[in-house]
Structures are given as structure tokens and as C-alpha cells.
Coordinates of C-alpha atoms and ligand atoms in Angstrom, one line a residue:
Chain W
M1 CA 77.8 113.0 68.8
K2 CA 75.1 110.8 70.0
L3 CA 71.8 112.0 71.5
L4 CA 72.8 110.3 74.8
T5 CA 75.7 112.8 75.0
H6 CA 73.4 115.7 74.1
N7 CA 71.3 114.8 77.1
L8 CA 74.3 115.1 79.4
L9 CA 75.8 118.4 78.4
S10 CA 75.1 121.9 79.3
S11 CA 76.5 125.5 78.8
K12 CA 76.2 126.3 82.5
S13 CA 79.7 127.8 82.7
L14 CA 79.1 130.6 80.2
K15 CA 79.1 134.1 81.8
G16 CA 75.5 135.1 82.6
V17 CA 74.0 131.7 81.9
K18 CA 71.8 130.2 84.5
V19 CA 70.9 126.7 83.5
G20 CA 72.3 126.3 80.0
Y21 CA 70.2 123.2 79.4
P22 CA 69.1 121.7 77.1
L23 CA 71.4 122.8 74.3
R24 CA 69.7 123.3 70.9
I25 CA 70.9 121.0 68.2
V26 CA 71.6 121.9 64.6
A27 CA 72.4 118.6 62.7
K28 CA 74.1 119.1 59.4
D29 CA 75.2 115.6 58.9
V30 CA 73.5 112.7 60.5
K31 CA 74.7 109.2 60.2
I32 CA 73.0 106.0 61.5
N33 CA 75.4 103.4 63.0
E34 CA 73.9 100.1 63.8
S35 CA 75.2 98.9 67.2
K36 CA 74.4 95.9 69.4
F37 CA 71.7 96.2 71.8
N38 CA 72.8 95.9 75.3
K39 CA 69.6 95.6 77.5
E40 CA 71.4 96.0 80.7
F41 CA 72.9 99.3 79.6
V42 CA 69.5 100.8 78.2
K43 CA 67.9 99.7 81.5
K44 CA 70.6 101.4 83.5
I45 CA 70.8 104.6 81.4
I46 CA 67.1 105.5 81.3
P47 CA 67.0 106.8 84.8
K48 CA 70.0 108.9 84.1
L49 CA 68.3 110.7 81.2
D50 CA 66.2 113.9 81.2
W51 CA 63.5 112.0 79.3
Q52 CA 61.6 115.1 77.9
V53 CA 64.8 116.6 76.6
F54 CA 65.8 113.2 75.0
I55 CA 62.5 113.0 73.1
N56 CA 62.5 116.7 72.0
A57 CA 66.1 116.2 70.7
A58 CA 65.1 113.2 68.6
V59 CA 62.2 115.3 67.1
Q60 CA 64.6 118.3 66.6
I61 CA 66.8 116.2 64.4
G62 CA 64.0 114.7 62.4
H63 CA 64.1 111.3 64.0
N64 CA 60.6 111.5 65.5
N65 CA 59.1 108.2 66.3
D66 CA 56.4 106.8 68.5
L67 CA 58.1 107.3 71.8
S68 CA 56.0 109.4 74.0
D69 CA 56.8 112.5 76.1
E70 CA 56.1 110.5 79.2
L71 CA 58.4 107.6 80.2
I72 CA 56.4 104.5 80.4
D73 CA 56.3 102.4 83.6
D74 CA 57.6 99.0 83.6
Y75 CA 60.1 99.7 80.7
E76 CA 62.6 97.3 82.2
N77 CA 60.9 94.3 80.7
N78 CA 59.7 95.9 77.5
D79 CA 62.4 94.9 74.9
E80 CA 60.6 96.6 72.1
F81 CA 60.7 99.9 73.9
L82 CA 64.1 99.5 75.2
K83 CA 65.3 98.8 71.6
K84 CA 63.7 101.9 70.4
V85 CA 65.4 103.9 73.1
H86 CA 68.7 102.2 72.3
H87 CA 68.4 103.3 68.6
L88 CA 67.6 106.9 69.5
L89 CA 70.3 107.1 72.2
V90 CA 73.4 105.6 70.6
E91 CA 72.6 104.7 66.9
I92 CA 72.0 108.3 65.6
E93 CA 75.2 110.2 65.3
I94 CA 75.6 114.0 64.5
I95 CA 78.8 114.0 62.5
N96 CA 78.7 117.7 61.7
G97 CA 76.5 120.4 63.3
E98 CA 76.2 122.7 66.3
L99 CA 75.1 122.7 69.8
I100 CA 73.6 126.1 70.8
C101 CA 73.4 127.7 74.1
P102 CA 69.6 128.3 75.0
E103 CA 70.2 131.5 76.8
T104 CA 73.1 133.3 74.8
D105 CA 73.0 131.4 71.5
R106 CA 76.7 130.8 71.7
V107 CA 77.5 128.1 69.1
F108 CA 79.5 125.0 70.0
P109 CA 80.6 123.3 66.7
I110 CA 80.5 119.5 66.3
S111 CA 83.0 118.4 63.7
D112 CA 83.9 114.8 62.8
G113 CA 81.4 113.8 65.3
I114 CA 83.2 115.6 68.2
P115 CA 81.6 118.4 70.0
N116 CA 83.9 121.3 71.1
L117 CA 82.8 122.9 74.3
L118 CA 85.9 124.9 74.9
L119 CA 85.3 128.5 76.1
N120 CA 87.4 131.6 75.7
V121 CA 88.8 133.4 78.6
N122 CA 86.3 136.3 78.3
E123 CA 83.3 133.8 78.2
V124 CA 83.8 132.4 81.8
P125 CA 82.8 134.5 84.8
Chain C
M1 CA 77.2 72.7 99.0
K2 CA 80.5 71.3 98.0
R3 CA 83.3 73.8 97.5
F4 CA 86.7 73.4 95.8
Q5 CA 90.2 74.4 96.7
Y6 CA 91.9 76.5 94.0
L7 CA 95.3 77.9 93.7
L8 CA 95.3 81.3 91.9
W9 CA 98.8 81.5 90.3
F10 CA 100.1 85.0 89.7
A11 CA 102.5 86.8 87.5
H12 CA 105.3 88.3 89.7
E13 CA 104.5 92.0 89.0
H14 CA 102.3 94.8 90.2
V15 CA 102.1 92.9 93.5
S16 CA 100.5 95.7 95.5
F17 CA 97.6 95.7 92.9
R18 CA 96.9 91.9 93.2
L19 CA 94.6 91.7 96.2
H20 CA 92.7 94.8 95.2
E21 CA 92.0 93.4 91.7
I22 CA 90.9 90.0 92.9
E23 CA 88.5 91.5 95.6
A24 CA 87.1 94.0 93.1
I25 CA 86.4 91.5 90.5
A26 CA 85.0 89.0 93.0
S27 CA 82.7 91.8 94.2
V28 CA 81.7 92.7 90.7
L29 CA 80.8 89.1 89.9
K30 CA 79.4 88.5 93.3
I31 CA 81.5 85.5 94.0
P32 CA 82.3 84.7 97.6
I33 CA 85.9 84.0 98.3
K34 CA 87.0 82.0 101.3
W35 CA 90.6 82.3 102.1
I36 CA 92.4 79.0 103.0
E37 CA 95.6 80.9 103.5
P38 CA 95.6 84.7 104.2
P39 CA 96.7 86.6 101.0
S40 CA 100.4 87.4 100.9
D41 CA 103.1 88.5 98.5
K42 CA 103.8 85.0 97.5
P43 CA 102.8 84.4 93.7
W44 CA 99.7 82.5 94.8
Y45 CA 96.4 82.8 96.6
L46 CA 94.8 79.7 98.1
V47 CA 91.0 79.9 98.1
E48 CA 87.8 78.1 98.3
L49 CA 85.4 79.0 95.6
P50 CA 81.8 77.8 94.9
S51 CA 82.2 76.4 91.5
E52 CA 84.5 75.8 88.5
E53 CA 82.3 78.3 86.7
A54 CA 83.0 81.0 89.4
V55 CA 86.8 80.4 89.1
Q56 CA 86.6 80.6 85.3
K57 CA 84.7 84.0 85.5
L58 CA 87.0 85.3 88.1
S59 CA 90.1 84.5 86.3
A60 CA 88.9 85.7 82.8
R61 CA 89.0 89.2 84.1
S62 CA 92.1 89.1 86.0
V63 CA 95.3 90.6 84.5
T64 CA 97.5 89.9 87.6
M65 CA 96.7 86.3 87.6
R66 CA 98.2 83.8 85.2
R67 CA 95.9 80.8 85.5
A68 CA 93.6 79.2 88.1
I69 CA 94.5 75.6 89.2
H70 CA 92.3 73.0 90.9
L71 CA 94.6 71.9 93.6
W72 CA 95.4 68.2 93.8
A73 CA 98.5 68.4 95.9
D74 CA 100.2 70.9 98.0
E75 CA 103.3 69.7 100.0
P76 CA 106.5 71.3 101.4
T77 CA 108.8 68.9 99.6
V78 CA 108.9 67.1 96.3
P79 CA 109.0 63.6 97.6
R80 CA 106.1 64.2 99.8
L81 CA 104.1 65.8 96.7
H82 CA 104.8 62.6 94.8
A83 CA 103.7 60.5 97.7
S84 CA 100.6 62.4 98.1
L85 CA 99.7 62.3 94.3
K86 CA 100.3 58.5 94.1
E87 CA 98.0 57.9 96.9
K88 CA 95.4 60.1 95.3
C89 CA 95.8 58.4 92.0
L90 CA 95.2 55.1 93.6
N91 CA 91.9 56.5 95.0
G92 CA 90.8 57.5 91.4
L93 CA 91.6 61.1 91.3
L94 CA 92.8 61.0 87.6
E95 CA 89.9 58.7 86.5
P96 CA 87.9 61.4 84.8
Y97 CA 91.0 62.6 82.8
K98 CA 92.8 59.3 82.2
L99 CA 91.9 58.9 78.5
K100 CA 92.1 62.5 77.6
S101 CA 95.0 64.3 75.7
F102 CA 97.0 66.3 78.1
K103 CA 100.2 68.2 79.0
V104 CA 102.0 69.1 82.1
D105 CA 103.5 72.7 82.6
V106 CA 106.2 73.1 84.9
D107 CA 107.0 76.4 86.8
L108 CA 110.2 76.6 89.1
F109 CA 109.4 80.0 90.7
C110 CA 112.6 82.0 91.6
N111 CA 114.8 79.4 90.1
S112 CA 116.1 79.1 86.4
Q113 CA 114.6 76.4 84.4
T114 CA 116.3 74.8 81.4
Q115 CA 114.2 72.7 79.0
E116 CA 116.1 69.6 80.3
E117 CA 115.1 70.4 83.9
K118 CA 111.6 70.9 82.9
L119 CA 111.5 67.5 81.0
E120 CA 113.1 65.8 84.1
R121 CA 110.3 67.1 86.2
I122 CA 107.6 66.0 83.7
E123 CA 109.2 62.5 83.6
S124 CA 108.9 62.3 87.4
F125 CA 105.3 62.1 87.1
S126 CA 105.3 58.9 84.9
Y127 CA 103.8 56.9 87.7
M128 CA 100.4 58.6 86.9
P129 CA 98.2 56.3 85.1
F130 CA 97.7 58.5 82.0
Q131 CA 96.4 56.6 79.0
G132 CA 95.8 59.7 76.7
H133 CA 98.6 61.1 74.4
V134 CA 100.5 64.1 75.1
D135 CA 99.3 67.2 73.3
L136 CA 101.5 70.3 73.7
M137 CA 99.4 72.5 71.4
N138 CA 95.7 71.6 72.1
P139 CA 95.4 69.2 75.1
D140 CA 92.1 68.3 76.6
V141 CA 93.5 68.8 80.0
T142 CA 96.5 70.8 81.2
F143 CA 98.2 70.1 84.5
Q144 CA 100.4 72.5 86.4
Y145 CA 103.4 71.6 88.5
I146 CA 105.0 74.3 90.6
E147 CA 108.1 74.4 92.7
Y148 CA 108.4 77.5 94.9
Y149 CA 112.0 78.7 95.9
G150 CA 111.0 81.9 97.8
L151 CA 110.9 85.4 96.6
D152 CA 114.5 86.5 96.8
P153 CA 116.5 85.6 93.7
K154 CA 119.6 86.3 95.5
I155 CA 119.0 83.5 98.1
V156 CA 117.7 80.5 96.2
P157 CA 117.6 77.5 98.4
A158 CA 118.6 74.1 97.1
N159 CA 115.2 72.6 97.3
P160 CA 111.8 74.2 96.8
T161 CA 110.1 75.2 100.1
R162 CA 106.7 74.4 98.6
T163 CA 105.4 72.4 95.8
F164 CA 102.0 72.3 94.1
F165 CA 100.3 70.0 91.5
G166 CA 96.8 70.5 90.0
R167 CA 94.7 70.7 87.0
V168 CA 94.4 74.0 85.1
V169 CA 90.8 75.3 85.4
S170 CA 91.1 78.4 83.4
E171 CA 93.6 80.9 81.9
S172 CA 93.4 84.5 83.0
G173 CA 92.5 87.6 81.1
R174 CA 96.2 88.3 80.4
Q175 CA 95.8 87.6 76.8
L176 CA 93.9 90.9 76.7
I177 CA 97.2 92.7 77.6
H178 CA 98.6 91.3 74.1
E179 CA 95.5 92.0 72.4
L180 CA 95.4 95.7 73.4
S181 CA 99.3 96.1 72.8
L182 CA 100.3 99.7 71.9
K183 CA 102.5 98.4 69.3
R184 CA 99.6 97.4 67.0
R185 CA 97.2 100.1 68.1
K186 CA 95.9 102.4 65.5
F187 CA 95.8 105.6 67.5
I188 CA 98.3 106.3 70.3
G189 CA 99.7 109.4 72.0
N190 CA 102.8 109.9 73.9
T191 CA 101.2 109.4 77.2
S192 CA 99.1 106.3 76.3
M193 CA 98.8 104.2 79.3
D194 CA 100.0 100.6 78.8
P195 CA 97.3 98.0 78.4
Q196 CA 97.9 96.0 81.6
L197 CA 97.6 99.1 83.9
S198 CA 94.6 100.3 82.0
L199 CA 92.9 96.9 82.5
L200 CA 93.9 96.9 86.1
M201 CA 92.2 100.3 86.5
A202 CA 89.0 99.0 84.9
N203 CA 89.1 96.0 87.2
L204 CA 89.9 98.0 90.4
G205 CA 87.1 100.5 89.2
K206 CA 84.7 97.6 89.3
V207 CA 83.5 98.4 85.8
S208 CA 80.6 96.1 84.9
N209 CA 78.3 95.5 82.1
G210 CA 76.2 98.5 81.1
D211 CA 78.1 100.9 83.4
L212 CA 78.6 104.5 82.2
V213 CA 82.3 105.4 82.5
L214 CA 84.1 108.7 82.2
D215 CA 87.7 109.6 81.7
P216 CA 87.9 113.4 82.0
F217 CA 91.6 113.5 80.8
V218 CA 91.1 111.0 77.9
G219 CA 94.1 111.6 75.7
S220 CA 94.3 108.7 73.4
G221 CA 91.7 106.8 75.2
S222 CA 93.7 103.9 76.6
L223 CA 91.6 103.8 79.7
L224 CA 88.3 103.7 77.9
V225 CA 89.3 100.8 75.7
A226 CA 90.1 98.8 78.9
A227 CA 86.7 99.8 80.6
A228 CA 84.9 98.9 77.3
K229 CA 86.5 95.5 77.3
F230 CA 84.8 94.8 80.7
G231 CA 81.4 96.1 79.5
G232 CA 81.6 99.9 80.3
H233 CA 80.0 102.3 78.1
V234 CA 82.5 105.2 77.7
I235 CA 82.7 108.9 77.4
G236 CA 85.9 110.8 77.5
T237 CA 86.9 114.5 77.4
D238 CA 90.1 116.3 76.7
I239 CA 91.2 120.0 76.4
D240 CA 93.4 119.0 73.4
F241 CA 91.4 119.5 70.2
L242 CA 94.3 118.2 68.0
M243 CA 94.6 115.1 70.1
L244 CA 90.9 114.0 69.9
H245 CA 90.9 114.7 66.1
G246 CA 94.0 112.6 65.8
R247 CA 96.0 115.5 64.4
T248 CA 98.9 115.7 66.8
R249 CA 102.2 114.8 65.5
P250 CA 102.7 111.1 64.9
T251 CA 104.3 109.3 67.7
R252 CA 105.4 106.4 65.7
K253 CA 108.5 106.8 63.6
Q254 CA 107.4 104.6 60.8
T255 CA 104.1 106.3 60.2
R256 CA 105.7 109.7 60.0
H257 CA 105.7 109.9 56.1
I258 CA 102.5 108.0 55.6
A259 CA 99.2 109.8 55.3
R260 CA 97.4 108.9 58.5
K261 CA 93.9 108.0 58.6
D262 CA 91.7 106.1 61.2
E263 CA 93.6 107.7 63.9
S264 CA 91.1 108.4 66.7
I265 CA 89.7 106.9 69.9
E266 CA 86.7 105.6 67.9
A267 CA 89.0 103.9 65.5
N268 CA 90.8 102.1 68.3
M269 CA 87.3 100.9 69.7
V270 CA 86.6 99.5 66.1
Q271 CA 89.9 97.8 66.1
Y272 CA 89.1 96.1 69.4
S273 CA 85.7 95.2 68.5
C274 CA 84.1 97.4 71.2
V275 CA 82.8 100.3 69.3
D276 CA 79.3 99.3 70.5
K277 CA 80.6 100.6 73.9
Y278 CA 82.0 103.8 72.7
I279 CA 79.7 106.7 73.3
D280 CA 81.6 110.0 72.6
V281 CA 84.6 112.0 73.2
I282 CA 84.2 115.8 73.8
V283 CA 86.7 118.6 73.6
A284 CA 86.3 120.5 76.8
D285 CA 88.3 121.7 79.9
S286 CA 87.5 119.6 82.9
A287 CA 88.3 122.5 85.2
I288 CA 85.0 124.2 83.9
P289 CA 81.7 122.5 84.7
F290 CA 79.6 121.6 81.5
W291 CA 77.8 118.4 82.5
R292 CA 74.1 118.7 83.4
S293 CA 74.0 119.2 87.1
D294 CA 72.5 115.8 88.0
V295 CA 74.5 113.4 85.8
E296 CA 75.9 110.4 87.5
F297 CA 78.7 108.2 86.1
D298 CA 79.2 104.7 87.5
C299 CA 82.9 104.9 87.4
I300 CA 85.4 107.8 86.9
L301 CA 89.0 106.8 85.6
A302 CA 91.7 109.3 85.0
D303 CA 95.3 109.6 84.4
P304 CA 95.6 113.4 84.9
P305 CA 98.2 115.5 83.4
Y306 CA 101.3 115.9 85.5
G307 CA 103.1 118.3 83.4
I308 CA 105.8 115.8 82.7
R309 CA 105.1 114.6 79.4
E310 CA 102.2 116.8 78.7
P311 CA 101.2 120.4 79.7
T312 CA 98.9 120.8 82.6
E313 CA 96.5 123.4 81.6
R314 CA 93.2 124.9 81.9
I315 CA 91.4 127.8 80.3
G316 CA 92.4 131.0 82.1
S317 CA 93.5 134.6 81.5
K318 CA 97.2 135.1 81.0
E319 CA 96.5 137.1 77.7
S320 CA 93.6 137.0 75.3
L321 CA 94.2 135.0 72.3
P322 CA 92.5 135.5 69.0
I323 CA 89.9 132.8 67.9
I324 CA 91.0 130.9 65.0
K325 CA 88.6 130.0 62.4
K326 CA 89.1 126.8 60.3
E327 CA 87.2 125.6 57.3
G328 CA 84.0 127.5 58.2
S329 CA 83.8 125.9 61.7
S330 CA 85.4 127.6 64.5
V331 CA 88.2 126.0 66.3
H332 CA 89.1 127.7 69.6
F333 CA 92.5 127.9 71.0
P334 CA 91.8 129.8 74.1
S335 CA 94.7 130.9 76.2
K336 CA 95.6 128.5 79.0
I337 CA 97.4 128.8 82.4
E338 CA 99.2 126.3 84.3
Y339 CA 96.8 124.0 86.2
G340 CA 98.6 122.5 89.3
L341 CA 98.6 119.0 90.3
N342 CA 96.8 119.3 93.6
E343 CA 94.3 121.9 92.0
I344 CA 93.6 119.2 89.3
I345 CA 93.1 116.5 91.9
K346 CA 90.8 118.4 94.2
D347 CA 88.7 119.6 91.2
L348 CA 88.5 116.0 90.2
M349 CA 87.5 114.9 93.7
W350 CA 84.8 117.6 94.0
F351 CA 83.5 116.8 90.7
S352 CA 83.3 113.2 91.4
S353 CA 81.6 113.9 94.8
K354 CA 78.7 115.2 92.6
H355 CA 78.8 113.1 89.5
L356 CA 79.8 109.7 90.6
K357 CA 77.1 107.3 91.8
L358 CA 77.1 106.4 95.5
H359 CA 79.5 103.5 96.1
G360 CA 81.0 104.0 92.6
R361 CA 84.7 104.2 92.4
L362 CA 87.2 107.0 91.3
L363 CA 90.6 106.1 90.3
F364 CA 93.5 108.3 89.3
W365 CA 97.3 108.3 89.2
V366 CA 99.6 110.8 91.0
P367 CA 103.3 111.1 90.5
V368 CA 105.5 111.1 93.4
F369 CA 109.2 111.6 94.2
R370 CA 109.8 108.5 96.3
Q371 CA 112.0 109.9 99.0
D372 CA 109.6 112.8 99.6
Y373 CA 106.4 110.8 99.6
N374 CA 104.4 110.1 102.7
D375 CA 100.8 109.0 103.0
A376 CA 99.6 112.2 104.5
Q377 CA 100.1 113.9 101.2
I378 CA 97.6 111.9 99.5
A379 CA 94.3 113.5 98.4
R380 CA 91.1 113.1 100.6
H381 CA 87.6 114.0 100.4
S382 CA 84.8 113.7 103.0
C383 CA 82.6 111.8 100.3
F384 CA 85.4 109.2 99.6
Q385 CA 87.1 106.3 101.3
L386 CA 90.6 105.5 100.1
I387 CA 90.5 101.8 99.1
G388 CA 93.7 101.3 97.4
N389 CA 97.1 103.3 97.1
C390 CA 99.3 101.2 94.8
E391 CA 102.9 102.1 93.8
Q392 CA 104.3 101.7 90.4
V393 CA 108.1 102.3 90.5
L394 CA 109.3 104.2 87.5
T395 CA 112.9 104.9 88.2
T396 CA 114.9 104.7 91.4
F397 CA 113.7 108.1 92.5
T398 CA 110.2 108.3 90.9
A399 CA 107.0 106.5 91.0
R400 CA 103.4 107.0 90.4
R401 CA 100.6 105.9 92.6
L402 CA 97.2 104.7 91.7
L403 CA 94.6 106.0 94.1
V404 CA 91.4 104.1 94.3
F405 CA 88.5 105.8 96.1
E406 CA 84.9 104.7 96.9
K407 CA 82.1 107.2 97.3
I408 CA 80.7 106.5 100.6
K409 CA 78.3 109.4 100.9
M410 CA 76.3 112.0 99.1
P411 CA 77.8 115.5 98.9
Q412 CA 76.9 118.2 101.4
D413 CA 77.9 121.8 101.9
T414 CA 80.2 120.9 104.8
D415 CA 82.3 118.5 102.7
E416 CA 86.0 118.9 102.8
C417 CA 88.9 118.2 100.5
S418 CA 92.6 118.3 100.5
S419 CA 95.7 117.1 98.5
A420 CA 99.2 118.0 99.3
I421 CA 101.4 116.2 96.8
P422 CA 104.6 118.3 96.3
T423 CA 103.7 120.5 93.4
S424 CA 104.3 119.6 89.7
S425 CA 107.0 122.2 89.3
T426 CA 109.2 120.9 92.1
F427 CA 108.3 117.3 91.1
R428 CA 109.2 118.0 87.4
E429 CA 112.6 119.7 88.3
K430 CA 113.5 116.6 90.5
Y431 CA 112.1 114.1 88.1
F432 CA 114.3 115.4 85.4
T433 CA 117.3 115.8 87.7
H434 CA 117.2 112.4 89.2
G435 CA 114.9 110.6 86.9
D436 CA 117.2 109.4 84.3
E437 CA 114.6 110.5 81.7
N438 CA 116.9 112.3 79.3
R439 CA 115.6 110.6 76.2
L440 CA 112.1 111.3 77.2
T441 CA 112.8 115.0 77.9
R442 CA 114.2 115.4 74.5
K443 CA 111.4 113.8 72.9
Q444 CA 108.9 115.7 75.0
K445 CA 110.6 119.1 74.2
K446 CA 110.6 118.2 70.5
A447 CA 106.9 117.3 70.7
E448 CA 106.1 120.5 72.5
A449 CA 107.9 122.6 70.2
A450 CA 106.2 121.1 67.3
K451 CA 102.8 121.6 68.8
N452 CA 103.5 125.2 69.8
K453 CA 104.8 125.9 66.3
E454 CA 101.5 124.5 64.8
I455 CA 99.4 126.6 67.1
W456 CA 101.4 129.8 66.5
F457 CA 101.4 129.1 62.8
A458 CA 97.6 128.8 62.9
K459 CA 97.2 131.9 65.1
L460 CA 99.4 134.1 62.7
N461 CA 98.1 133.0 59.5
N462 CA 94.7 132.1 60.4
V463 CA 94.7 128.9 58.4
N464 CA 94.0 125.3 58.5
V465 CA 95.7 123.4 61.4
K466 CA 96.8 120.3 59.7
Ligands
LIG1 C1 98.4 111.8 81.0 S1 97.5 112.3 79.6 C2 96.2 111.0 79.5 C3 96.6 109.9 78.7 C4 95.6 108.9 78.5 N1 95.3 108.1 79.7 C5 96.0 108.1 77.3 O1 96.0 106.9 77.3 O2 96.3 108.6 76.2 C6 96.5 113.8 80.3 C7 95.6 114.3 79.2 O3 95.0 115.5 79.8 C8 94.7 116.5 79.0 N2 94.4 117.7 79.8 C9 95.3 118.6 80.3 N3 94.7 119.5 80.9 C10 93.3 119.2 80.7 C11 92.1 120.1 81.2 N4 92.1 121.1 81.9 N5 90.8 119.4 80.8 C12 90.7 118.3 80.1 N6 92.0 117.6 79.6 C13 93.1 118.2 80.0 C14 96.0 116.5 78.0 O4 95.6 117.1 76.9 C15 96.3 115.0 78.1 O5 95.7 114.4 76.9

């Protein structure tokens, strides 16, 4: 699971949960995969992100770097910046670990890189 | 600015998808098309395009087109075609290509063509002042000669009703169909979508470079491979844990006894050199919201479960099943209830009304029993405009239809949605009584039985699901 995906997922359907976002990350196995930088993609994806959550997630799994909590203006023409975002978003992969609901502590396992968000019958309202 | 006339020459299949495909690609690439002849079911479009580069870009993505031809002659009879070409050659039409190696391809549409007949046709162009040598394998220029005998193979006229000659400007994207062939794909499932239709969906979905594309019923990921080939960055979800982990029963006979590795959607992406476009797959039930509330996808593609070759299911309460633990991590097999086709479709449309960008496209298939079908049954939602409704005939009685929607407004509380396709259980019954699908039925039953056995085994013994 990549940090991009983490940025998009919630546990909002769990019984009693209001927001269910962001999920906490426990990363047991992390792999770095080099992937081709697609400027167009990174430019288009940044507005879709919850920036703060993205930066916090990177810090949580120990890949802190010099990106700041505030999204910079004029990032569209800043290749160096876009490349850093690319690296954190799609090159870091959590192979085994957990996503944890911030409100109920329900654990969603990540195995072989694939998160499992299935709920049991008694967990949905 | 000078514009050029081109003949877009098509494969004679998926005719109802053709115009949608060309219009969608032209719109993605921002290429203005001027129609010289209104588009018809005949296997060509006659168009004016701004440049040769535009033609090349357009054809490179099309999987309904065969090739694009710069038109040199277009006449109702063979003698007139030759007369017209002779004159144009005298005026120097061939000059730039005179010294190049070349070949002439012949297509007699709706008429059988023996090698001899083809050669005869090629000989008939001997008046053209070619000086280069013939090179069948790797020519500098290829010319295309076409004789059109109509669309009805039962009534073939003695002479063609139209003839074309021109220079081939570019081949289409059809080599992708072979590149993505299921026969050589590492990971497939028993409902893998064939490459041509997957590529068509990506085209009709207007997938473009850097788009975020979702398939909420991802299965073995065929639609995502196609979307990635056109620049989409892809995410998929599926309720089937074993499927996403490549642990379903092998669907290929020959691999049954060999240890399987590398069976995953990601492995397919690696195989097709587009793993850079692979984001993730997630085990999740699409009937239950789990995306952050304001996530927007650029395109949503789906081949929802019809309950014919795969169960339609969602998490629900029929009985409470135990949770199975596996190798320390917990794997859940929650109980599932039947999830009807119209319900699936409406959920998908409601979901897309919130999570698709404005003017983004939503595409999905619905199964229909042909006699019972009418357009009023088709899904609608106040946020969406129906752009295309293309039938793919499966048997005499059954078909599936690809619905192409465009989001035309942002969601409101007053939105409405309906879908009234005859339900999956009726459909399934008819499909099997009339559908000539016995082999499939048997295979499906076996596969289902095997899966159930696996799940029950796991449940009873609380052991590894392998
Ligand atoms: C027709 S198949 C898709 C096949 C896919 N296009 C491919 O190429 O392999 C439908 C898929 O939907 C999945 N499915 C069924 N119910 C679901 C649900 N409620 N949520 C998510 N996926 C579901 C099934 O497991 C199956 O893999």
C-alpha cells in the first residue's frame, strides 16, 4: 500500500465512527520501489490530497523529509518539489502492516501490500 | 492552414463502439475532426484532419481502426480509380515516394481474396512510376488499395461499389490487443475482460495521462491494465480476498500442478511495463463507503458482477460467521448476502455522482436478455448524461451493453437515480435456459464448489487458506 492510497481511505462505515480519517499506520515491512516520475500525474494528484495527512503519514512511517506541513504555492513548476512528492506518494510501499481506525482502534491488516478493509456484519450500522 | 483528407479504415467488429471511440480519442487529444462524409456503419470514416501527426496520434490509440490512409483516390469504379491515379501521377503525386522501397496492400471488403487475386490487383498499378524496390517486410512506404463490395456477405455484387487508394499514414493501436492477450497474461480470472473491450473502455472513458482511474469491481484487473496503457494511474477494489492475493483456483489447465507465483494484478502491470501506473488494489466491499468523503477520480470503469460467472455479493447479515485468523494476520470472511444487479448499478451511480470529477466518465457493463431489453430499463441518474449504450452480442438470446455516462453536474440532495434491468435471478435463469452456456455453467459450478469448499475448510479448521 502506498501513501497515496492511505490518503484516500477512511473507516467511516464502522458502527459509531464519525469521520474515521486519517487512519493510523503501523508499518512492519516497508519497501522502496523506484518508479518513473510523471510530472503530469503529480501535478494533478496534489489538489486531491489532504496535504497535512500526507505529510504526517510520511513522518509516521519514518520517511520524514524536508517537505513542510504547508503546501507551497506555485508547485506546478517546481520539479524538485514534485519529485519529492512523487517519491513519498508512490515509491514507498507498506508490504505488511496495519491501518487503524482513529476512533475505534479497529485494525485493518495490510498483507502482501494489499490492505483489507472488509468489515464484519456486526461492525456496520 | 492546409488540411488533409484521410480515410480511417476499420476492422469490421464492435461497430456500435466505433464512433464513440473516435470522438472520445479526438476529444482527449484535442484534435478537431471535420467529417467529409457523415459517419456510417461502412468500415471507413472519411475525415479532414489538421496534420499527419494528428492522424498518427489518433490512430495510435484506436482499437477499432486498422490503419489511417492519406487518400489519393476515391472512385465508384475500378477503371475510374485507375484513371484518376494516372492523372495524379502525371501531376507528380508520387514524386516524394518514387525512390523509396514500398509495398501495396489489398483489401477486398466483403469479398473473398485469394493470393492470386491480390497479386492481380497489385499488378494493375504497374503504370505508377515506382523506382524503389518492393519490400514486403519493412517498406519505407505502404500503399493501401481497397475495393468495397457492401456490408452483406450474402449479396456480393460483381463489381465493387467503391474503391480507394492511398498512402498508409499510420497503423492503429490494435497491436495492443495482441500485446495484452489473456493467453500470455500472468494472472487471469474466469471473468477477465478481453483486451480489446478493456482498451475500448479506457478510450471511451477518455483516460488520459496522469488521470486517477478506479475500478470498484477489479477482479483480475483487466480494465486497469488497459487504462494504464493510456496513461491512467490505477486503483482497484474487490470483495474477494483470495482473488486479489492470487489464491483462487488456477483458471488455466496447464498451470494446475505447477507452483504459481507472480499471480497478481501488480505482476500483470510489470509484465506489460506499466507498473509505474499501478497504485494499489484494496480488499473492500464497494457497497460500503470507505473512501475519504471528498476523493475525486478522473474516470470510473467497471465490469460489475452479474451473478452469472461470479457471485454478486456484499457484506450483510444472513448469519454471523466466525472470523478466521491466518498466519497471525486476520483474514475476514464475513457473511455475504445477494446484491442485486440494479442495486449494484444504483450504488455505483450514487457513488460516482460524489466521487467522479465533473465531466469525468463512468462506464460499466450490464447483461441483458435481448428480447426483454428496452432502453427504458437503462440506469439513469440526474448527475449523469448517457453518452453511449453499445451492445455486444454474446449469444442469440443474450448480450451485454456497455453504458457510457458523463457527469454533467455536481450532486445535490434532490438527485434521483433509477435502474430497472430485469433482475439477475430472472436473467440468470433465462441465460442458462436459452444461452447455450452449458460448458460455462459446468465450469462455473465447479469453480464455485471449489471456492466454497476452501472457505468452509478454513472456517471449520481455522487454518491457512491456501
Ligand atoms: C465481472 S468480475 C470483474 C472482472 C474483471 N473486470 C477482470 O477483468 O477480471 C466482478 C468482480 O466483482 C467482485 N465483487 C462482487 N461483489 C462485490 C462487492 N460488493 N464489492 C466489490 N467487489 C465485488 C467479484 O469478486 C468479481 O471479482
